Coordinates of C-alpha atoms and ligand atoms in Angstrom, one line a residue:
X1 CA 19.9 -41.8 258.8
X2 CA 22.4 -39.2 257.3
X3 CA 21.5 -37.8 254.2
X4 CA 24.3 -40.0 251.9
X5 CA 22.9 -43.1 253.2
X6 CA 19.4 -41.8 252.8
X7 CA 20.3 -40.7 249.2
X8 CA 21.5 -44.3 248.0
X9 CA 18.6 -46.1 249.4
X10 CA 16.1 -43.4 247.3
X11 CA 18.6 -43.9 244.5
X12 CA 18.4 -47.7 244.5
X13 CA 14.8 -47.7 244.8
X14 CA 14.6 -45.4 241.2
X15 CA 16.7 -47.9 239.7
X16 CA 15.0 -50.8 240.4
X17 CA 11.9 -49.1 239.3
X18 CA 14.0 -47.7 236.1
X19 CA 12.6 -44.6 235.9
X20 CA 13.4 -41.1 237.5
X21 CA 12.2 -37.4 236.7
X22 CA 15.3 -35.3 237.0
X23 CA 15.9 -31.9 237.6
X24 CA 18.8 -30.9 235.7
X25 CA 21.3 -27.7 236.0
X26 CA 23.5 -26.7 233.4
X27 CA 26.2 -23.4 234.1
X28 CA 29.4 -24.6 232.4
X29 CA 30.0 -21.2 230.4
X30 CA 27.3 -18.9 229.6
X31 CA 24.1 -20.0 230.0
X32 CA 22.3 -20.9 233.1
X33 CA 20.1 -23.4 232.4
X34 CA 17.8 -25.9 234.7
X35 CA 15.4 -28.4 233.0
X36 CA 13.2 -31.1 233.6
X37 CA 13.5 -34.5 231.9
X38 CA 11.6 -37.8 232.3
X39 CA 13.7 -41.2 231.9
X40 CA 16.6 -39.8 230.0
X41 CA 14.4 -39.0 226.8
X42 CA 11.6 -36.8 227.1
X43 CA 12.0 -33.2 227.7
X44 CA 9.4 -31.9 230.0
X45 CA 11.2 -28.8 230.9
X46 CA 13.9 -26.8 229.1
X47 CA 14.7 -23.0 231.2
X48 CA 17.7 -21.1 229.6
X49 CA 18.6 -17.7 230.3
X50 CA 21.5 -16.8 227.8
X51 CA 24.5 -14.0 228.6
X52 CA 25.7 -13.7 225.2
X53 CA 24.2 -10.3 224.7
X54 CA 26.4 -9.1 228.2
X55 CA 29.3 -11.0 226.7
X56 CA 29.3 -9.6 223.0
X57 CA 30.3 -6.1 224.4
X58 CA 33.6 -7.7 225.5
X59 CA 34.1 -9.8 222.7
X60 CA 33.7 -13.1 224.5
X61 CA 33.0 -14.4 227.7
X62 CA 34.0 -12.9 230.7
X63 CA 34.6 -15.5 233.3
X64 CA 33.5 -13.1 236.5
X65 CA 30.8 -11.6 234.5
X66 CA 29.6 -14.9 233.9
X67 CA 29.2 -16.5 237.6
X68 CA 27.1 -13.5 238.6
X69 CA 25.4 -13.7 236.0
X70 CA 24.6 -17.2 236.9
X71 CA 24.0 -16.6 240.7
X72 CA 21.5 -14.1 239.5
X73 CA 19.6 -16.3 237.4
X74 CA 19.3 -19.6 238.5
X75 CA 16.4 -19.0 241.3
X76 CA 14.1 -17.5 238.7
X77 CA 14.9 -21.0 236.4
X78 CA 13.9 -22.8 238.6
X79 CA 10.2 -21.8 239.0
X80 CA 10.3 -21.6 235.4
X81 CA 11.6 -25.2 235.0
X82 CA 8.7 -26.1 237.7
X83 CA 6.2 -24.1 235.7
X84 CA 6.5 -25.6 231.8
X85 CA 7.2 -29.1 233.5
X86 CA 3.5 -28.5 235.2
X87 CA 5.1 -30.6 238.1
X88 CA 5.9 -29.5 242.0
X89 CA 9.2 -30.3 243.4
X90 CA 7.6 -33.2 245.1
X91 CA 7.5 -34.6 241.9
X92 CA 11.1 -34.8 241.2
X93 CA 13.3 -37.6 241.5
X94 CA 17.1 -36.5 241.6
X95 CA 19.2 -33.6 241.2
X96 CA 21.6 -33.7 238.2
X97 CA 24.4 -30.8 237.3
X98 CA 27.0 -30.2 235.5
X99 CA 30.3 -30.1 237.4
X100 CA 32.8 -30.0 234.4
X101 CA 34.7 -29.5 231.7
X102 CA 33.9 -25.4 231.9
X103 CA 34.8 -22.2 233.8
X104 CA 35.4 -23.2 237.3
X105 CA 33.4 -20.4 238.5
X106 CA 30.7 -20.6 236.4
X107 CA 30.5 -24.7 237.4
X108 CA 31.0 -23.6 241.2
X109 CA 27.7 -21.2 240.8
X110 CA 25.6 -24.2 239.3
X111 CA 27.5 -27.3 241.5
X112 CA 26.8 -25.6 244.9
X113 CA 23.1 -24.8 244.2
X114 CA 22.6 -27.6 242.8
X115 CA 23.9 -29.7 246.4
X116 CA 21.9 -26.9 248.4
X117 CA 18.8 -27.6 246.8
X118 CA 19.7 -31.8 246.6
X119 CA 20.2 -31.7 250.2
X120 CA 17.3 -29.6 251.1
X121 CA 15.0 -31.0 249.3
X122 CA 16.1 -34.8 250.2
X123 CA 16.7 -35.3 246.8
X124 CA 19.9 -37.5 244.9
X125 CA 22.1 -35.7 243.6
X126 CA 24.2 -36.8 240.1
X127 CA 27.3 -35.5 238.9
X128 CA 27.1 -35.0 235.3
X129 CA 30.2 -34.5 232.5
X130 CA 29.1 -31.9 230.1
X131 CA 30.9 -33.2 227.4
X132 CA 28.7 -36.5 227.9
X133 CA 25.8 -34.2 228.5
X134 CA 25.8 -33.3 224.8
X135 CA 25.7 -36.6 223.7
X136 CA 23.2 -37.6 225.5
X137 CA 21.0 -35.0 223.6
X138 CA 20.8 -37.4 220.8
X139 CA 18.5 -39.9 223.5
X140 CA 15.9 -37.0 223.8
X141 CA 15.8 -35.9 219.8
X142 CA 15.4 -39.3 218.9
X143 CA 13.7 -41.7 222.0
X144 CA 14.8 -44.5 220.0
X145 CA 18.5 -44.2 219.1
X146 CA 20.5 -46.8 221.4
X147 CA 24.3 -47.0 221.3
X148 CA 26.2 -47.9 219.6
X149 CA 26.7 -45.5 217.1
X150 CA 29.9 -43.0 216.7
X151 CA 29.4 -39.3 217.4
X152 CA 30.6 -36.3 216.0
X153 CA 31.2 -33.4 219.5
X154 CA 32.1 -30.4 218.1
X155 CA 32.0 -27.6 220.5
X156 CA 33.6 -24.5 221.7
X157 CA 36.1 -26.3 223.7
X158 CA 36.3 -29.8 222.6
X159 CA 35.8 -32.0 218.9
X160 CA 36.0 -35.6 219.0
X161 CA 35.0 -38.2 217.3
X162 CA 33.5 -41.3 219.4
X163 CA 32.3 -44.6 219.8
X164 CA 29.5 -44.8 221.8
X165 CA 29.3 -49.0 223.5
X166 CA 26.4 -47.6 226.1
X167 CA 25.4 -44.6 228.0
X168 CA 28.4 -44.1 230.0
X169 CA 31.0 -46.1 227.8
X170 CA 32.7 -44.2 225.2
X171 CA 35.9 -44.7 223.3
X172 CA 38.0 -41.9 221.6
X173 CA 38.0 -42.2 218.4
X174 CA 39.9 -39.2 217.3
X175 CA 39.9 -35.7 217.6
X176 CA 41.4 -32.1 217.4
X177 CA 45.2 -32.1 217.9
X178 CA 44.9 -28.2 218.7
X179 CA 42.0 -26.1 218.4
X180 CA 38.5 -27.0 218.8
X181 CA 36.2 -26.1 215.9
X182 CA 34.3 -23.4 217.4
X183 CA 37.4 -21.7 219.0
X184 CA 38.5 -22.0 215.0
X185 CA 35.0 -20.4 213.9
X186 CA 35.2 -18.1 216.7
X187 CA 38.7 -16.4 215.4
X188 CA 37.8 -16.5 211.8
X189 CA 34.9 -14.8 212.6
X190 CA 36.9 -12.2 214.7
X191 CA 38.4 -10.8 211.4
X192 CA 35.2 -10.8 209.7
X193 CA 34.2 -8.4 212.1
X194 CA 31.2 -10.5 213.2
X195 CA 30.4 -9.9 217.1
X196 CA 30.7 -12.9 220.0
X197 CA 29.7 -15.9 219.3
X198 CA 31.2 -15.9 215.8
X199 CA 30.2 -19.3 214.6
X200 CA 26.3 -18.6 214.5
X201 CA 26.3 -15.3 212.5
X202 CA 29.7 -16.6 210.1
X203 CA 26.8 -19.4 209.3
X204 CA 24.2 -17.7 208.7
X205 CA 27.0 -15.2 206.7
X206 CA 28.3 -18.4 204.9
X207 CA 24.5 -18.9 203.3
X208 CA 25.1 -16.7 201.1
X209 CA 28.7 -17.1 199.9
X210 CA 30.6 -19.0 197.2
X211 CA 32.5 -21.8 199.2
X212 CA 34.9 -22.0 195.9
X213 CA 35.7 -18.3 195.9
X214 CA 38.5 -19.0 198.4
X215 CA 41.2 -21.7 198.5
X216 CA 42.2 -22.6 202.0
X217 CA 44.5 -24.8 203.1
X218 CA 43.4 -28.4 204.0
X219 CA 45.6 -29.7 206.8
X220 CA 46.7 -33.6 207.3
X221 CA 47.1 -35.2 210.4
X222 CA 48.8 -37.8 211.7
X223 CA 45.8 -39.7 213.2
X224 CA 43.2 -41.3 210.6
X225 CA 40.6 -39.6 212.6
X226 CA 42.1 -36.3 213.7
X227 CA 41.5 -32.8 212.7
X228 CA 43.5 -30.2 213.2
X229 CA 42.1 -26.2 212.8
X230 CA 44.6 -24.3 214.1
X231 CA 46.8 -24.2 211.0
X232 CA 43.9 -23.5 209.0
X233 CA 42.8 -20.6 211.2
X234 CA 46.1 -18.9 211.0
X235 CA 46.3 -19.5 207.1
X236 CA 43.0 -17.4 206.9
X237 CA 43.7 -14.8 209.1
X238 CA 47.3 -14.4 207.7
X239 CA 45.6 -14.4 204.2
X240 CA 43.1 -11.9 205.4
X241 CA 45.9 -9.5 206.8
X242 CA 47.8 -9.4 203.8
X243 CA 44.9 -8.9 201.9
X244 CA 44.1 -5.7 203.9
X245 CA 47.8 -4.5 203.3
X246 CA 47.4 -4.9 199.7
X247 CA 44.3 -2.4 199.8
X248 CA 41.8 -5.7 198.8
X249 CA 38.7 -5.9 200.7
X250 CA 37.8 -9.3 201.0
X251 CA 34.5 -10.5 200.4
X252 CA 32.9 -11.6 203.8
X253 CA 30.1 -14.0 202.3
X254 CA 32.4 -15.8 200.9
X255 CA 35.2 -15.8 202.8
X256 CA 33.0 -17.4 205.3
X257 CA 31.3 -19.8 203.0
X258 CA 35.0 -20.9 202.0
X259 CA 35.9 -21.7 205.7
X260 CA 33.2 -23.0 206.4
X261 CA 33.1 -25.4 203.4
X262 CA 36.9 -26.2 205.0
X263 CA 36.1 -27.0 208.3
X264 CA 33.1 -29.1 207.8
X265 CA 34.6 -31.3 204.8
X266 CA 37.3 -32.2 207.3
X267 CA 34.8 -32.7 210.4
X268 CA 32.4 -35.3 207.7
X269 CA 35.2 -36.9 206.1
X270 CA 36.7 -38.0 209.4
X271 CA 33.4 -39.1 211.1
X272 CA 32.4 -41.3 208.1
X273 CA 35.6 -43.0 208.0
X274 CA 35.7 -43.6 211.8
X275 CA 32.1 -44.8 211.4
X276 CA 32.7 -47.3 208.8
X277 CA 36.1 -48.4 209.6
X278 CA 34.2 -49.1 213.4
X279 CA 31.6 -50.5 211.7
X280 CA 28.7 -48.3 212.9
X281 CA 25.6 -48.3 211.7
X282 CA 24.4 -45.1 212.8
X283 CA 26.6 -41.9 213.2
X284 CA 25.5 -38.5 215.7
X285 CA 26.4 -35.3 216.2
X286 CA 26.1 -33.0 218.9
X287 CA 28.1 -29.8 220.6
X288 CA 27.0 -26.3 219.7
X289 CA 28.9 -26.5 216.1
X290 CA 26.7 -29.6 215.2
X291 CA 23.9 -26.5 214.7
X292 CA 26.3 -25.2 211.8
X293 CA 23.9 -25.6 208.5
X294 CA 26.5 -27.0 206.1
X295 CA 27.4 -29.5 208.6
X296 CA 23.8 -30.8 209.6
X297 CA 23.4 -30.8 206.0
X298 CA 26.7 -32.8 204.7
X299 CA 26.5 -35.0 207.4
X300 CA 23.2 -35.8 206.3
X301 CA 23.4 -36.1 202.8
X302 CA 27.0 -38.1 202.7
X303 CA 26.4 -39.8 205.8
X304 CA 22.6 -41.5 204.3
X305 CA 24.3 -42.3 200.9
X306 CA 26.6 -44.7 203.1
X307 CA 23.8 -46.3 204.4
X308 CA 24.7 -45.0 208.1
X309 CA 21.4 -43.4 209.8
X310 CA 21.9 -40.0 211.1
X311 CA 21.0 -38.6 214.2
X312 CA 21.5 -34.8 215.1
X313 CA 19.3 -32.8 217.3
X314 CA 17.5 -29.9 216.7
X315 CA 20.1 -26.7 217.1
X316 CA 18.3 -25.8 220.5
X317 CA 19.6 -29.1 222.0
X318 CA 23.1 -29.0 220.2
X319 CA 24.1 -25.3 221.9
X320 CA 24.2 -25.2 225.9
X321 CA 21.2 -26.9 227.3
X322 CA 20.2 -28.3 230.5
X323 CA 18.0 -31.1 228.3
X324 CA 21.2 -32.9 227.9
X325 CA 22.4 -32.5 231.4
X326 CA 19.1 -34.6 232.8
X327 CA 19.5 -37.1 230.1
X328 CA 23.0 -38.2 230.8
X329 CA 22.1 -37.8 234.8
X330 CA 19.2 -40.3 234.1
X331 CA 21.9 -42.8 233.0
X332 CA 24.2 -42.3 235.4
X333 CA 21.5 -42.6 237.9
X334 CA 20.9 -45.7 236.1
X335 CA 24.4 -47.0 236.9
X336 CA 24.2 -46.4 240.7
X337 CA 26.5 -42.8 240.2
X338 CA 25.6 -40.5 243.1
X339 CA 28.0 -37.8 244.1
X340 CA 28.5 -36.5 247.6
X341 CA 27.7 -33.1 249.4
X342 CA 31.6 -32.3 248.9
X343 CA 31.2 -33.0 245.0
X344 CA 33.5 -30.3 243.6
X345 CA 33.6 -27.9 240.4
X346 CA 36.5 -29.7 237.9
X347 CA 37.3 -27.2 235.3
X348 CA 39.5 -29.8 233.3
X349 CA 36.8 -32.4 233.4
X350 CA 38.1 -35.5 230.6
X351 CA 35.9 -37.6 229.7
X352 CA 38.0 -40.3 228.0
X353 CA 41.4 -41.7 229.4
X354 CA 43.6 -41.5 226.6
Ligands
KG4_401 O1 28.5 -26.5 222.9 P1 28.5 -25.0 223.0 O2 27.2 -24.3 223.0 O3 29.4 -24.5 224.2 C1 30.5 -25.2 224.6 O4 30.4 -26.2 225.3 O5 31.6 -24.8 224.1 O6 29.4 -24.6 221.7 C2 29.6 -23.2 221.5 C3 30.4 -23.1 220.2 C4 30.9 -21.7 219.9 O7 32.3 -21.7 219.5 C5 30.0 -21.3 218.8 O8 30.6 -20.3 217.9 C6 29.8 -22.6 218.1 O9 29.7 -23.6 219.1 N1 28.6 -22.6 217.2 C7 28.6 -22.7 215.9 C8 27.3 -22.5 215.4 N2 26.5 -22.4 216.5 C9 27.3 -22.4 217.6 N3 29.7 -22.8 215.0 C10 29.4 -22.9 213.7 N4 28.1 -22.8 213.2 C11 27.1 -22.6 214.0 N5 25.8 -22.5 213.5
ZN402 ZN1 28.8 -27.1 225.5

């Protein structure tokens, strides 16, 4: 039997059974990552090697940089993967990677080991969203949270707002009608003079600052649930210009504790009124920016006094991950998703039809 046919029978077989341990690959941007994860929730695995200290010397990521990078360190992942999980590859059920939204050759480096090492192994293989691999981290940080509940992605690429029906069925809320939050920490950051990847360091930065020493602009948007940075971002790096011209230095702390304070009232006070006008009992977060502090904290504090619960995972599992990758796999394993040996790299990946 040819290995697709073989593949759906296995597949078929771990669905009835409803249960699968999944090797997972993540190499969207920059960090290669391969874990191990058991039903969708429990992490038994979790191998990262990080490029940002390469990429900081450039002041972002450098696409080329970042698929050799990749290339060079997935092999060594996986025997790390195999080693924390204490499990042989026998052991493993399917194969799930990330195949988009990313750098296409960055995705490529991850997509075609990952459908080497699915087809030589005689393993499934799942193609997974990364966008709906970050939401998915919520099911491993909290094994008991089921949908639905609305969710807060905030990442460097993407924020939306949405309404999760199940694993798999989403509806788009709202969401950024230009930049995506941490593009906007990212520039801000820039002027600060804080090295690649702005957002983390303009946090910790931002801990120390008076958010009310600034006034920024707070932009409206057409949609009830939208955000919008871009405007913002320029205001403050305008501001920051003339400021310089004028022989003021501004003060970074809180500068950055004044953006910050911006950006995250804007990212709460859309994600509560989506929730409640939806009806939600329960509001998420997830993307790399749900690590910021002030936001884990706000959504916290505003989002309990509702009477919402709130789910975010720990900053590890909100930042690039391949936890999330084999959670989200597990569910579309669930739903009878398999992809085939010519499964592709899509850089422009949606996730929602608008
Ligand atoms: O989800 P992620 O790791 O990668 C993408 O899929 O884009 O998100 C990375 C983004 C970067 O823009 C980074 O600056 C931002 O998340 N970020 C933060 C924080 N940690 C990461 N932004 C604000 N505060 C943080 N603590
Ligand atoms: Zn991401």
């Amino acid at each position: 039997m040819k290995y697709e046919a073989r593949m759906r029978e296995k597949a078929e077989a771990l669905r009835r059974e409803g249960h699968a341990l999944i090797l997972s690959v993540e190499s969207s941007c920059d960090e290669t990552a391969i874990a191990v994860v058991e039903d969708g929730r429990i992490e038994r695995a979790n191998a990262i090697a990080s490029q940002i200290d390469v990429h900081a010397l450039y002041g972002g990521v450098v696409p080329e940089i970042a698929s050799r990078m990749h290339v060079e360190a997935i092999d060594p992942l996986l025997d790390e993967a195999l080693r924390q999980a204490g499990v042989g590859l026998d052991d493993i059920d399917a194969v799930a990677v990330t195949y988009g939204p990313g750098l296409v050759g960055a995705l490529l480096t991850g997509v075609s080991w990952a459908k080497a090492f699915a087809y030589a192994a005689d393993k499934p293989l799942i193609p997974v969203n990364h966008i709906e691999g970050h939401v998915s981290a919520n099911y491993v940080a909290h094994p008991d949270l089921n949908p639905p509940f609305v969710c807060l992605v905030a990442s460097g690429g993407h924020s939306h707002i949405v309404y999760v029906e199940a694993p798999g069925h989403y509806e788009l809320l709202g969401g950024t009608t230009d930049d995506a939050a941490g593009e906007a920490f990212d520039k801000v950051a820039r002027i600060l003079k804080i090295p690649y990847p702005g957002g983390p360091l303009l946090d910790k930065l931002a801990e120390e600052g008076n958010d009310r020493a600034y006034e920024f602009p707070r932009p409206h948007t057409p949609g009830k649930y939208d955000f919008s940075f871009s405007g913002l971002k320029t205001a403050v790096i305008n501001r920051a210009h003339h400021l310089e011209q004028m022989g003021e230095t501004i003060d970074a702390k809180d500068w950055a504790a004044s953006f910050r304070r911006c950006v995250v009232d804007m990212l709460v006070d859309k994600t509560l009124a989506a929730a409640k006008d939806r009806g939600a009992s329960c509001i998420a977060a997830a993307g790399g920016v749900a690590s910021n502090s002030l936001l884990r904290r706000e959504l916290e504090r505003r989002g309990t006094k509702m009477g919402f619960r709130v789910c975010v995972p720990p900053p590890r599992l909100c930042t690039d991950n391949a936890v999330m990758i084999g959670s989200a796999g597990f569910y579309r394993l669930m739903a009878g998703e398999l992809a085939t040996l010519d499964l592709n790299a899509l850089p422009a990946l949606e996730m929602f039809e608008r």
